[in-house]
Amino acid sequence: MRALLVVNPAATTTSARVRDVLIHALASEMKLEAVTTEYRGHARDLGRKAASGEDIDLVVALGGDGTVNEVVNGLLHDGPDPERLPGLAVVPGGSTNVFARALGLPNDPVEATGAILDALRERRERTVGLGLASGTPGTEDEAVPSRWFTFCAGFGFDAGVVGRVEQQRERGKRSTHALYIRQLVRQFLEEPHRRSGTITLERPDAEPVRDLVLSIVCNTSPWTFLGNRPLYASPEASFDTALDVLGLDRLSTPAIARYATQLLTSTPERGPQGKHAVSLHDLTDFTLHSKVPLPFQMDGDHLGLRTSVRFTGVRRALRVIV
């Protein structure tokens, strides 16, 4: 098998020595070319090159969810074609690694590499669905390029938290769960629309859902992890269906306390519920509009402010080694 290994040298949970061990383990089982990323978007460029050629059977992403997202967008630059495109394998190297863990891979990079090698020997793979976000026709965001996401997107409050975390990381802070919690509290205290939301969800053949403060779009479950604790915003979300949405129309102090508690105690059978919560399952096509520009994130990557985003759930989009 001919494989391309895309290595993020800034991956927070792998040292240079560990990465060398992983590279040698993978190279012992396949014809491997390892490339270290050098700039933002490099992993996407490498994935696109692998997809456009005919000499790569598998792309292995060694890094966090941001690296995986870039590789996926490179592989699917010209659209999904699981039978033709190289497969994807993920070695988790970030602080959370939601996509890899949702696939059932160990969070330890050495153990995950062993699991991937076992899967290759046993020819285990699955084809997963993905989400696609694009500019909405007829809006000021119409020209925004389309982008794939593997596990979640957020428009509004949670994207604001992601943006704050990125600002702290640019100042030299490490990406930790404590950092996320601190920025969540600050976002809540400074959120101008927490009592009256500005987001409207529109979908074909259904009444609009209005005045949302928070909108989380899930392609799988769990939504994220707090350490080893999985959090289920949309427990029914799955790689085998389209997209799920959790929306909240109120973030008062009692409401945020209630829904935060429900998230922390959520299970694969039960997520946040209540009069201020909206849960929608298996949506193929819908749009989120806002009266004012709001933060937008995909797979934990803050993408700036938007007023409108169109979402498409695409089943069987990518072949993954598990």
PDB file of N, CA, C and O in Angstrom, residues 9-40:
ATOM      1  N   PRO A   9       3.594  19.188  13.121  1.00  0.00           N
ATOM      2  CA  PRO A   9       4.635  19.218  14.152  1.00  0.00           C
ATOM      3  C   PRO A   9       4.205  19.939  15.418  1.00  0.00           C
ATOM      4  O   PRO A   9       4.854  19.806  16.457  1.00  0.00           O
ATOM      5  N   ALA A  10       3.117  20.706  15.343  1.00  0.00           N
ATOM      6  CA  ALA A  10       2.623  21.436  16.508  1.00  0.00           C
ATOM      7  C   ALA A  10       1.565  20.657  17.273  1.00  0.00           C
ATOM      8  O   ALA A  10       0.944  21.192  18.198  1.00  0.00           O
ATOM      9  N   ALA A  11       1.309  19.390  16.896  1.00  0.00           N
ATOM     10  CA  ALA A  11       0.319  18.579  17.600  1.00  0.00           C
ATOM     11  C   ALA A  11       0.639  18.555  19.087  1.00  0.00           C
ATOM     12  O   ALA A  11       1.772  18.271  19.489  1.00  0.00           O
ATOM     13  N   THR A  12      -0.343  18.852  19.911  1.00  0.00           N
ATOM     14  CA  THR A  12      -0.076  19.166  21.319  1.00  0.00           C
ATOM     15  C   THR A  12       0.266  17.955  22.171  1.00  0.00           C
ATOM     16  O   THR A  12       0.853  18.105  23.236  1.00  0.00           O
ATOM     17  N   THR A  13      -0.093  16.743  21.745  1.00  0.00           N
ATOM     18  CA  THR A  13       0.110  15.582  22.606  1.00  0.00           C
ATOM     19  C   THR A  13       1.145  14.607  22.069  1.00  0.00           C
ATOM     20  O   THR A  13       1.252  13.483  22.566  1.00  0.00           O
ATOM     21  N   THR A  14       1.913  14.991  21.064  1.00  0.00           N
ATOM     22  CA  THR A  14       2.967  14.117  20.552  1.00  0.00           C
ATOM     23  C   THR A  14       4.283  14.880  20.485  1.00  0.00           C
ATOM     24  O   THR A  14       4.333  15.995  19.996  1.00  0.00           O
ATOM     25  N   SER A  15       5.338  14.243  20.986  1.00  0.00           N
ATOM     26  CA  SER A  15       6.675  14.819  20.890  1.00  0.00           C
ATOM     27  C   SER A  15       7.334  14.362  19.592  1.00  0.00           C
ATOM     28  O   SER A  15       6.834  13.467  18.899  1.00  0.00           O
ATOM     29  N   ALA A  16       8.465  14.971  19.267  1.00  0.00           N
ATOM     30  CA  ALA A  16       9.203  14.577  18.060  1.00  0.00           C
ATOM     31  C   ALA A  16       9.600  13.107  18.140  1.00  0.00           C
ATOM     32  O   ALA A  16       9.553  12.378  17.133  1.00  0.00           O
ATOM     33  N   ARG A  17       9.979  12.644  19.336  1.00  0.00           N
ATOM     34  CA  ARG A  17      10.379  11.240  19.490  1.00  0.00           C
ATOM     35  C   ARG A  17       9.198  10.307  19.236  1.00  0.00           C
ATOM     36  O   ARG A  17       9.335   9.282  18.537  1.00  0.00           O
ATOM     37  N   VAL A  18       8.024  10.647  19.792  1.00  0.00           N
ATOM     38  CA  VAL A  18       6.843   9.807  19.576  1.00  0.00           C
ATOM     39  C   VAL A  18       6.466   9.788  18.103  1.00  0.00           C
ATOM     40  O   VAL A  18       6.136   8.731  17.543  1.00  0.00           O
ATOM     41  N   ARG A  19       6.538  10.945  17.456  1.00  0.00           N
ATOM     42  CA  ARG A  19       6.204  10.988  16.020  1.00  0.00           C
ATOM     43  C   ARG A  19       7.163  10.113  15.215  1.00  0.00           C
ATOM     44  O   ARG A  19       6.746   9.436  14.265  1.00  0.00           O
ATOM     45  N   ASP A  20       8.440  10.093  15.580  1.00  0.00           N
ATOM     46  CA  ASP A  20       9.397   9.235  14.878  1.00  0.00           C
ATOM     47  C   ASP A  20       9.039   7.762  15.050  1.00  0.00           C
ATOM     48  O   ASP A  20       9.119   6.968  14.099  1.00  0.00           O
ATOM     49  N   VAL A  21       8.639   7.375  16.266  1.00  0.00           N
ATOM     50  CA  VAL A  21       8.237   5.993  16.524  1.00  0.00           C
ATOM     51  C   VAL A  21       7.024   5.619  15.671  1.00  0.00           C
ATOM     52  O   VAL A  21       6.969   4.538  15.055  1.00  0.00           O
ATOM     53  N   LEU A  22       6.040   6.524  15.597  1.00  0.00           N
ATOM     54  CA  LEU A  22       4.836   6.250  14.816  1.00  0.00           C
ATOM     55  C   LEU A  22       5.158   6.129  13.336  1.00  0.00           C
ATOM     56  O   LEU A  22       4.617   5.256  12.636  1.00  0.00           O
ATOM     57  N   ILE A  23       6.022   6.996  12.855  1.00  0.00           N
ATOM     58  CA  ILE A  23       6.396   6.961  11.436  1.00  0.00           C
ATOM     59  C   ILE A  23       7.071   5.637  11.103  1.00  0.00           C
ATOM     60  O   ILE A  23       6.760   4.997  10.079  1.00  0.00           O
ATOM     61  N   HIS A  24       7.985   5.183  11.964  1.00  0.00           N
ATOM     62  CA  HIS A  24       8.664   3.917  11.699  1.00  0.00           C
ATOM     63  C   HIS A  24       7.691   2.737  11.752  1.00  0.00           C
ATOM     64  O   HIS A  24       7.808   1.788  10.964  1.00  0.00           O
ATOM     65  N   ALA A  25       6.727   2.792  12.677  1.00  0.00           N
ATOM     66  CA  ALA A  25       5.742   1.712  12.756  1.00  0.00           C
ATOM     67  C   ALA A  25       4.903   1.635  11.491  1.00  0.00           C
ATOM     68  O   ALA A  25       4.661   0.548  10.947  1.00  0.00           O
ATOM     69  N   LEU A  26       4.448   2.775  11.008  1.00  0.00           N
ATOM     70  CA  LEU A  26       3.642   2.796   9.784  1.00  0.00           C
ATOM     71  C   LEU A  26       4.470   2.391   8.571  1.00  0.00           C
ATOM     72  O   LEU A  26       4.002   1.654   7.697  1.00  0.00           O
ATOM     73  N   ALA A  27       5.721   2.872   8.513  1.00  0.00           N
ATOM     74  CA  ALA A  27       6.577   2.571   7.359  1.00  0.00           C
ATOM     75  C   ALA A  27       6.920   1.091   7.275  1.00  0.00           C
ATOM     76  O   ALA A  27       7.264   0.589   6.195  1.00  0.00           O
ATOM     77  N   SER A  28       6.827   0.382   8.407  1.00  0.00           N
ATOM     78  CA  SER A  28       7.137  -1.053   8.379  1.00  0.00           C
ATOM     79  C   SER A  28       6.052  -1.863   7.683  1.00  0.00           C
ATOM     80  O   SER A  28       6.272  -3.024   7.329  1.00  0.00           O
ATOM     81  N   GLU A  29       4.870  -1.248   7.502  1.00  0.00           N
ATOM     82  CA  GLU A  29       3.734  -1.981   6.937  1.00  0.00           C
ATOM     83  C   GLU A  29       3.302  -1.466   5.567  1.00  0.00           C
ATOM     84  O   GLU A  29       2.424  -2.058   4.939  1.00  0.00           O
ATOM     85  N   MET A  30       3.884  -0.363   5.108  1.00  0.00           N
ATOM     86  CA  MET A  30       3.443   0.226   3.847  1.00  0.00           C
ATOM     87  C   MET A  30       4.551   1.076   3.243  1.00  0.00           C
ATOM     88  O   MET A  30       5.540   1.405   3.915  1.00  0.00           O
ATOM     89  N   LYS A  31       4.402   1.416   2.000  1.00  0.00           N
ATOM     90  CA  LYS A  31       5.333   2.326   1.344  1.00  0.00           C
ATOM     91  C   LYS A  31       4.897   3.743   1.710  1.00  0.00           C
ATOM     92  O   LYS A  31       3.899   4.254   1.209  1.00  0.00           O
ATOM     93  N   LEU A  32       5.649   4.380   2.596  1.00  0.00           N
ATOM     94  CA  LEU A  32       5.190   5.597   3.261  1.00  0.00           C
ATOM     95  C   LEU A  32       6.031   6.805   2.883  1.00  0.00           C
ATOM     96  O   LEU A  32       7.258   6.773   2.911  1.00  0.00           O
ATOM     97  N   GLU A  33       5.326   7.879   2.546  1.00  0.00           N
ATOM     98  CA  GLU A  33       5.953   9.187   2.398  1.00  0.00           C
ATOM     99  C   GLU A  33       5.415  10.079   3.509  1.00  0.00           C
ATOM    100  O   GLU A  33       4.211  10.284   3.612  1.00  0.00           O
ATOM    101  N   ALA A  34       6.304  10.603   4.356  1.00  0.00           N
ATOM    102  CA  ALA A  34       5.906  11.459   5.468  1.00  0.00           C
ATOM    103  C   ALA A  34       6.248  12.909   5.150  1.00  0.00           C
ATOM    104  O   ALA A  34       7.377  13.215   4.762  1.00  0.00           O
ATOM    105  N   VAL A  35       5.270  13.794   5.303  1.00  0.00           N
ATOM    106  CA  VAL A  35       5.465  15.216   5.041  1.00  0.00           C
ATOM    107  C   VAL A  35       5.015  15.998   6.275  1.00  0.00           C
ATOM    108  O   VAL A  35       3.902  15.812   6.767  1.00  0.00           O
ATOM    109  N   THR A  36       5.866  16.882   6.753  1.00  0.00           N
ATOM    110  CA  THR A  36       5.539  17.736   7.888  1.00  0.00           C
ATOM    111  C   THR A  36       4.934  19.044   7.389  1.00  0.00           C
ATOM    112  O   THR A  36       5.491  19.675   6.481  1.00  0.00           O
ATOM    113  N   THR A  37       3.805  19.428   7.948  1.00  0.00           N
ATOM    114  CA  THR A  37       3.155  20.662   7.497  1.00  0.00           C
ATOM    115  C   THR A  37       3.967  21.883   7.919  1.00  0.00           C
ATOM    116  O   THR A  37       4.562  21.909   9.000  1.00  0.00           O
ATOM    117  N   GLU A  38       3.949  22.898   7.056  1.00  0.00           N
ATOM    118  CA  GLU A  38       4.779  24.086   7.275  1.00  0.00           C
ATOM    119  C   GLU A  38       3.972  25.373   7.361  1.00  0.00           C
ATOM    120  O   GLU A  38       4.526  26.419   7.719  1.00  0.00           O
ATOM    121  N   TYR A  39       2.681  25.339   7.044  1.00  0.00           N
ATOM    122  CA  TYR A  39       1.869  26.549   7.083  1.00  0.00           C
ATOM    123  C   TYR A  39       0.400  26.155   7.187  1.00  0.00           C
ATOM    124  O   TYR A  39       0.026  25.003   6.925  1.00  0.00           O
ATOM    125  N   ARG A  40      -0.418  27.122   7.597  1.00  0.00           N
ATOM    126  CA  ARG A  40      -1.864  26.877   7.690  1.00  0.00           C
ATOM    127  C   ARG A  40      -2.408  26.569   6.300  1.00  0.00           C
ATOM    128  O   ARG A  40      -2.189  27.318   5.353  1.00  0.00           O
TER     129      ARG A  40
END
